[in-house]
mmCIF file with all atom_site columns, C-alpha atoms in Angstrom:
data_model
loop_
_atom_site.group_PDB
_atom_site.id
_atom_site.type_symbol
_atom_site.label_atom_id
_atom_site.label_alt_id
_atom_site.label_comp_id
_atom_site.label_asym_id
_atom_site.label_entity_id
_atom_site.label_seq_id
_atom_site.pdbx_PDB_ins_code
_atom_site.Cartn_x
_atom_site.Cartn_y
_atom_site.Cartn_z
_atom_site.occupancy
_atom_site.B_iso_or_equiv
_atom_site.pdbx_formal_charge
_atom_site.auth_seq_id
_atom_site.auth_comp_id
_atom_site.auth_asym_id
_atom_site.auth_atom_id
_atom_site.pdbx_PDB_model_num
ATOM 1   C CA . UNK A 1 1   ? -20.979 102.478 -60.724 1.00 82.00 ? 1   UNK A CA 1
ATOM 2   C CA . UNK A 1 2   ? -21.213 99.461  -58.019 1.00 89.00 ? 2   UNK A CA 1
ATOM 3   C CA . UNK A 1 3   ? -23.329 99.504  -55.415 1.00 91.00 ? 3   UNK A CA 1
ATOM 4   C CA . UNK A 1 4   ? -21.208 97.457  -52.950 1.00 94.00 ? 4   UNK A CA 1
ATOM 5   C CA . UNK A 1 5   ? -17.302 96.437  -53.429 1.00 96.00 ? 5   UNK A CA 1
ATOM 6   C CA . UNK A 1 6   ? -15.560 94.133  -50.887 1.00 97.00 ? 6   UNK A CA 1
ATOM 7   C CA . UNK A 1 7   ? -11.800 94.665  -50.695 1.00 97.00 ? 7   UNK A CA 1
ATOM 8   C CA . UNK A 1 8   ? -9.688  91.970  -49.502 1.00 98.00 ? 8   UNK A CA 1
ATOM 9   C CA . UNK A 1 9   ? -6.079  92.836  -48.131 1.00 97.00 ? 9   UNK A CA 1
ATOM 10  C CA . UNK A 1 10  ? -3.713  92.012  -45.613 1.00 97.00 ? 10  UNK A CA 1
ATOM 11  C CA . UNK A 1 11  ? -2.163  95.498  -45.935 1.00 96.00 ? 11  UNK A CA 1
ATOM 12  C CA . UNK A 1 12  ? -4.112  98.473  -44.183 1.00 96.00 ? 12  UNK A CA 1
ATOM 13  C CA . UNK A 1 13  ? -2.239  101.022 -46.243 1.00 95.00 ? 13  UNK A CA 1
ATOM 14  C CA . UNK A 1 14  ? -3.338  99.060  -49.231 1.00 94.00 ? 14  UNK A CA 1
ATOM 15  C CA . UNK A 1 15  ? -6.858  98.623  -47.660 1.00 95.00 ? 15  UNK A CA 1
ATOM 16  C CA . UNK A 1 16  ? -7.171  102.626 -46.794 1.00 95.00 ? 16  UNK A CA 1
ATOM 17  C CA . UNK A 1 17  ? -5.664  103.770 -50.443 1.00 94.00 ? 17  UNK A CA 1
ATOM 18  C CA . UNK A 1 18  ? -8.236  101.080 -52.468 1.00 94.00 ? 18  UNK A CA 1
ATOM 19  C CA . UNK A 1 19  ? -10.856 102.736 -50.343 1.00 94.00 ? 19  UNK A CA 1
ATOM 20  C CA . UNK A 1 20  ? -9.900  106.186 -50.693 1.00 95.00 ? 20  UNK A CA 1
ATOM 21  C CA . UNK A 1 21  ? -9.451  105.654 -54.716 1.00 95.00 ? 21  UNK A CA 1
ATOM 22  C CA . UNK A 1 22  ? -12.726 104.062 -54.917 1.00 95.00 ? 22  UNK A CA 1
ATOM 23  C CA . UNK A 1 23  ? -14.705 106.773 -53.131 1.00 93.00 ? 23  UNK A CA 1
ATOM 24  C CA . UNK A 1 24  ? -13.045 109.742 -54.699 1.00 93.00 ? 24  UNK A CA 1
ATOM 25  C CA . UNK A 1 25  ? -13.854 108.244 -58.235 1.00 92.00 ? 25  UNK A CA 1
ATOM 26  C CA . UNK A 1 26  ? -17.531 107.430 -57.186 1.00 90.00 ? 26  UNK A CA 1
ATOM 27  C CA . UNK A 1 27  ? -16.808 103.907 -58.465 1.00 92.00 ? 27  UNK A CA 1
ATOM 28  C CA . UNK A 1 28  ? -18.918 102.108 -55.298 1.00 93.00 ? 28  UNK A CA 1
ATOM 29  C CA . UNK A 1 29  ? -21.643 103.456 -53.060 1.00 88.00 ? 29  UNK A CA 1
ATOM 30  C CA . UNK A 1 30  ? -20.300 100.780 -50.266 1.00 94.00 ? 30  UNK A CA 1
ATOM 31  C CA . UNK A 1 31  ? -16.779 99.781  -49.574 1.00 96.00 ? 31  UNK A CA 1
ATOM 32  C CA . UNK A 1 32  ? -16.674 96.619  -47.153 1.00 95.00 ? 32  UNK A CA 1
ATOM 33  C CA . UNK A 1 33  ? -13.097 95.298  -46.025 1.00 96.00 ? 33  UNK A CA 1
ATOM 34  C CA . UNK A 1 34  ? -11.662 92.060  -45.476 1.00 96.00 ? 34  UNK A CA 1
ATOM 35  C CA . UNK A 1 35  ? -8.069  91.085  -43.944 1.00 97.00 ? 35  UNK A CA 1
ATOM 36  C CA . UNK A 1 36  ? -7.653  87.753  -45.658 1.00 97.00 ? 36  UNK A CA 1
ATOM 37  C CA . UNK A 1 37  ? -9.540  85.411  -47.458 1.00 97.00 ? 37  UNK A CA 1
ATOM 38  C CA . UNK A 1 38  ? -10.940 83.739  -44.613 1.00 97.00 ? 38  UNK A CA 1
ATOM 39  C CA . UNK A 1 39  ? -12.840 87.181  -43.883 1.00 97.00 ? 39  UNK A CA 1
ATOM 40  C CA . UNK A 1 40  ? -14.106 87.248  -47.698 1.00 97.00 ? 40  UNK A CA 1
ATOM 41  C CA . UNK A 1 41  ? -15.394 83.824  -47.112 1.00 96.00 ? 41  UNK A CA 1
ATOM 42  C CA . UNK A 1 42  ? -17.091 84.236  -44.189 1.00 95.00 ? 42  UNK A CA 1
ATOM 43  C CA . UNK A 1 43  ? -18.730 87.374  -45.582 1.00 94.00 ? 43  UNK A CA 1
ATOM 44  C CA . UNK A 1 44  ? -20.014 85.568  -48.455 1.00 94.00 ? 44  UNK A CA 1
ATOM 45  C CA . UNK A 1 45  ? -21.298 82.605  -46.402 1.00 92.00 ? 45  UNK A CA 1
ATOM 46  C CA . UNK A 1 46  ? -23.495 85.167  -44.562 1.00 89.00 ? 46  UNK A CA 1
ATOM 47  C CA . UNK A 1 47  ? -25.229 85.597  -47.747 1.00 87.00 ? 47  UNK A CA 1
ATOM 48  C CA . UNK A 1 48  ? -26.578 81.708  -47.360 1.00 86.00 ? 48  UNK A CA 1
ATOM 49  C CA . UNK A 1 49  ? -28.614 80.817  -44.363 1.00 77.00 ? 49  UNK A CA 1
ATOM 50  C CA . UNK A 1 50  ? -30.345 77.238  -44.064 1.00 62.00 ? 50  UNK A CA 1
ATOM 51  C CA . UNK A 1 51  ? -29.699 76.845  -47.592 1.00 63.00 ? 51  UNK A CA 1
ATOM 52  C CA . UNK A 1 52  ? -31.714 80.040  -48.685 1.00 67.00 ? 52  UNK A CA 1
ATOM 53  C CA . UNK A 1 53  ? -29.449 82.610  -50.884 1.00 73.00 ? 53  UNK A CA 1
ATOM 54  C CA . UNK A 1 54  ? -29.858 86.176  -50.435 1.00 71.00 ? 54  UNK A CA 1
ATOM 55  C CA . UNK A 1 55  ? -28.433 88.441  -52.743 1.00 70.00 ? 55  UNK A CA 1
ATOM 56  C CA . UNK A 1 56  ? -29.897 91.616  -52.016 1.00 72.00 ? 56  UNK A CA 1
ATOM 57  C CA . UNK A 1 57  ? -26.858 93.351  -50.472 1.00 85.00 ? 57  UNK A CA 1
ATOM 58  C CA . UNK A 1 58  ? -24.140 90.983  -51.906 1.00 90.00 ? 58  UNK A CA 1
ATOM 59  C CA . UNK A 1 59  ? -21.033 92.824  -53.372 1.00 93.00 ? 59  UNK A CA 1
ATOM 60  C CA . UNK A 1 60  ? -21.107 92.985  -56.870 1.00 94.00 ? 60  UNK A CA 1
ATOM 61  C CA . UNK A 1 61  ? -17.199 93.084  -57.214 1.00 96.00 ? 61  UNK A CA 1
ATOM 62  C CA . UNK A 1 62  ? -14.322 91.985  -54.890 1.00 97.00 ? 62  UNK A CA 1
ATOM 63  C CA . UNK A 1 63  ? -11.010 93.446  -55.044 1.00 97.00 ? 63  UNK A CA 1
ATOM 64  C CA . UNK A 1 64  ? -8.459  90.522  -53.950 1.00 98.00 ? 64  UNK A CA 1
ATOM 65  C CA . UNK A 1 65  ? -4.978  90.313  -52.885 1.00 97.00 ? 65  UNK A CA 1
ATOM 66  C CA . UNK A 1 66  ? -2.906  87.119  -53.257 1.00 96.00 ? 66  UNK A CA 1
ATOM 67  C CA . UNK A 1 67  ? -0.579  86.755  -50.559 1.00 94.00 ? 67  UNK A CA 1
ATOM 68  C CA . UNK A 1 68  ? -2.183  87.009  -47.220 1.00 95.00 ? 68  UNK A CA 1
ATOM 69  C CA . UNK A 1 69  ? -1.908  85.238  -43.852 1.00 95.00 ? 69  UNK A CA 1
ATOM 70  C CA . UNK A 1 70  ? -4.758  82.807  -42.512 1.00 95.00 ? 70  UNK A CA 1
ATOM 71  C CA . UNK A 1 71  ? -5.953  82.417  -46.024 1.00 97.00 ? 71  UNK A CA 1
ATOM 72  C CA . UNK A 1 72  ? -4.500  83.764  -49.565 1.00 97.00 ? 72  UNK A CA 1
ATOM 73  C CA . UNK A 1 73  ? -6.302  84.738  -52.585 1.00 97.00 ? 73  UNK A CA 1
ATOM 74  C CA . UNK A 1 74  ? -5.440  81.580  -54.571 1.00 97.00 ? 74  UNK A CA 1
ATOM 75  C CA . UNK A 1 75  ? -6.906  79.335  -51.566 1.00 98.00 ? 75  UNK A CA 1
ATOM 76  C CA . UNK A 1 76  ? -10.013 81.702  -51.261 1.00 98.00 ? 76  UNK A CA 1
ATOM 77  C CA . UNK A 1 77  ? -10.166 81.192  -55.270 1.00 98.00 ? 77  UNK A CA 1
ATOM 78  C CA . UNK A 1 78  ? -10.269 77.750  -55.001 1.00 98.00 ? 78  UNK A CA 1
ATOM 79  C CA . UNK A 1 79  ? -12.374 77.525  -52.382 1.00 97.00 ? 79  UNK A CA 1
ATOM 80  C CA . UNK A 1 80  ? -15.287 79.461  -53.848 1.00 96.00 ? 80  UNK A CA 1
ATOM 81  C CA . UNK A 1 81  ? -14.688 77.728  -56.969 1.00 96.00 ? 81  UNK A CA 1
ATOM 82  C CA . UNK A 1 82  ? -15.208 74.301  -55.612 1.00 96.00 ? 82  UNK A CA 1
ATOM 83  C CA . UNK A 1 83  ? -18.438 75.644  -54.269 1.00 94.00 ? 83  UNK A CA 1
ATOM 84  C CA . UNK A 1 84  ? -19.669 76.779  -57.269 1.00 93.00 ? 84  UNK A CA 1
ATOM 85  C CA . UNK A 1 85  ? -20.119 80.305  -56.187 1.00 93.00 ? 85  UNK A CA 1
ATOM 86  C CA . UNK A 1 86  ? -19.951 81.648  -59.595 1.00 92.00 ? 86  UNK A CA 1
ATOM 87  C CA . UNK A 1 87  ? -23.357 79.854  -59.983 1.00 92.00 ? 87  UNK A CA 1
ATOM 88  C CA . UNK A 1 88  ? -24.732 80.993  -56.523 1.00 90.00 ? 88  UNK A CA 1
ATOM 89  C CA . UNK A 1 89  ? -23.684 84.551  -56.795 1.00 92.00 ? 89  UNK A CA 1
ATOM 90  C CA . UNK A 1 90  ? -23.142 84.889  -60.792 1.00 92.00 ? 90  UNK A CA 1
ATOM 91  C CA . UNK A 1 91  ? -23.403 88.933  -60.199 1.00 91.00 ? 91  UNK A CA 1
ATOM 92  C CA . UNK A 1 92  ? -20.540 88.682  -57.926 1.00 93.00 ? 92  UNK A CA 1
ATOM 93  C CA . UNK A 1 93  ? -17.049 89.251  -59.733 1.00 96.00 ? 93  UNK A CA 1
ATOM 94  C CA . UNK A 1 94  ? -13.525 89.282  -58.742 1.00 97.00 ? 94  UNK A CA 1
ATOM 95  C CA . UNK A 1 95  ? -10.447 91.546  -59.738 1.00 97.00 ? 95  UNK A CA 1
ATOM 96  C CA . UNK A 1 96  ? -7.194  89.895  -58.394 1.00 97.00 ? 96  UNK A CA 1
ATOM 97  C CA . UNK A 1 97  ? -5.347  93.009  -57.279 1.00 95.00 ? 97  UNK A CA 1
ATOM 98  C CA . UNK A 1 98  ? -1.795  91.955  -56.594 1.00 92.00 ? 98  UNK A CA 1
ATOM 99  C CA . UNK A 1 99  ? 1.947   93.257  -56.183 1.00 90.00 ? 99  UNK A CA 1
ATOM 100 C CA . UNK A 1 100 ? 3.281   90.313  -58.380 1.00 86.00 ? 100 UNK A CA 1
ATOM 101 C CA . UNK A 1 101 ? 3.991   90.480  -62.126 1.00 82.00 ? 101 UNK A CA 1
ATOM 102 C CA . UNK A 1 102 ? 4.520   86.997  -62.505 1.00 89.00 ? 102 UNK A CA 1
ATOM 103 C CA . UNK A 1 103 ? 2.925   85.848  -65.765 1.00 92.00 ? 103 UNK A CA 1
ATOM 104 C CA . UNK A 1 104 ? 2.049   82.570  -64.300 1.00 95.00 ? 104 UNK A CA 1
ATOM 105 C CA . UNK A 1 105 ? 0.106   84.319  -61.896 1.00 94.00 ? 105 UNK A CA 1
ATOM 106 C CA . UNK A 1 106 ? -1.745  86.423  -64.462 1.00 93.00 ? 106 UNK A CA 1
ATOM 107 C CA . UNK A 1 107 ? -2.462  83.280  -66.460 1.00 95.00 ? 107 UNK A CA 1
ATOM 108 C CA . UNK A 1 108 ? -3.554  81.024  -63.369 1.00 96.00 ? 108 UNK A CA 1
ATOM 109 C CA . UNK A 1 109 ? -6.034  83.839  -62.336 1.00 95.00 ? 109 UNK A CA 1
ATOM 110 C CA . UNK A 1 110 ? -8.041  83.734  -65.829 1.00 94.00 ? 110 UNK A CA 1
ATOM 111 C CA . UNK A 1 111 ? -8.585  79.677  -64.907 1.00 96.00 ? 111 UNK A CA 1
ATOM 112 C CA . UNK A 1 112 ? -11.243 81.074  -62.447 1.00 97.00 ? 112 UNK A CA 1
ATOM 113 C CA . UNK A 1 113 ? -14.906 81.804  -63.446 1.00 94.00 ? 113 UNK A CA 1
ATOM 114 C CA . UNK A 1 114 ? -15.290 84.770  -61.182 1.00 96.00 ? 114 UNK A CA 1
ATOM 115 C CA . UNK A 1 115 ? -12.169 86.288  -62.093 1.00 97.00 ? 115 UNK A CA 1
ATOM 116 C CA . UNK A 1 116 ? -12.651 89.412  -64.174 1.00 95.00 ? 116 UNK A CA 1
ATOM 117 C CA . UNK A 1 117 ? -9.317  90.829  -64.537 1.00 94.00 ? 117 UNK A CA 1
ATOM 118 C CA . UNK A 1 118 ? -5.894  90.987  -62.860 1.00 95.00 ? 118 UNK A CA 1
ATOM 119 C CA . UNK A 1 119 ? -4.420  94.312  -61.858 1.00 94.00 ? 119 UNK A CA 1
ATOM 120 C CA . UNK A 1 120 ? -1.109  95.597  -60.254 1.00 92.00 ? 120 UNK A CA 1
ATOM 121 C CA . UNK A 1 121 ? -1.079  97.459  -57.013 1.00 92.00 ? 121 UNK A CA 1
ATOM 122 C CA . UNK A 1 122 ? -1.668  100.028 -56.296 1.00 91.00 ? 122 UNK A CA 1
ATOM 123 C CA . UNK A 1 123 ? -5.127  100.797 -57.487 1.00 94.00 ? 123 UNK A CA 1
ATOM 124 C CA . UNK A 1 124 ? -5.592  104.164 -59.404 1.00 93.00 ? 124 UNK A CA 1
ATOM 125 C CA . UNK A 1 125 ? -8.511  106.276 -60.485 1.00 93.00 ? 125 UNK A CA 1
ATOM 126 C CA . UNK A 1 126 ? -7.239  105.341 -64.060 1.00 94.00 ? 126 UNK A CA 1
ATOM 127 C CA . UNK A 1 127 ? -7.612  101.501 -63.299 1.00 93.00 ? 127 UNK A CA 1
ATOM 128 C CA . UNK A 1 128 ? -10.977 102.413 -61.945 1.00 93.00 ? 128 UNK A CA 1
ATOM 129 C CA . UNK A 1 129 ? -11.751 104.435 -64.961 1.00 91.00 ? 129 UNK A CA 1
ATOM 130 C CA . UNK A 1 130 ? -10.972 101.817 -67.358 1.00 90.00 ? 130 UNK A CA 1
ATOM 131 C CA . UNK A 1 131 ? -12.999 99.068  -65.246 1.00 88.00 ? 131 UNK A CA 1
ATOM 132 C CA . UNK A 1 132 ? -15.940 101.406 -65.882 1.00 85.00 ? 132 UNK A CA 1
ATOM 133 C CA . UNK A 1 133 ? -15.623 101.526 -69.298 1.00 84.00 ? 133 UNK A CA 1
ATOM 134 C CA . UNK A 1 134 ? -15.072 97.718  -70.030 1.00 78.00 ? 134 UNK A CA 1
ATOM 135 C CA . UNK A 1 135 ? -17.106 95.855  -67.431 1.00 69.00 ? 135 UNK A CA 1
#
C-alpha cells in the first residue's frame, strides 16, 4: 500500500473513477488530485522551499495522463526530468495512465527515469493488484 498518490488528469470522470478504484482496493491511504501537468508541477514544487527539500508528505506514486490542456503529461515529464526530480525525489514514481495505444508513446515513456509503467485507461482493481505485486 502507498501512503499517498497523486492522480493527474483533466477529465473529472477519470479522476473520480481513479480515486474510487484506489480507495476500494485499499491501494493508498491518501489520494491527491491535479487537473493538468502544471498543477502537478506546482504540487511537487511545494515540497521545495528555499532549497530545502521536504519529502515527508510527498506522494510515492503519480498517475499521469498524457493529453491535457495547460500542460500535458509529456511536457510535465520533460520538466521534471530536466530539473532532475528523480534525484531530488527518488521515492516518487510515475505511472502513465493514458487512453492512447500508440506503441511510440509506450516506448517514449520508458525513456523517463521516474516512469515505472504505462497503463491504458480506465484504471481497474486488477491493474492495482498487479502493481502491488510488481512494485
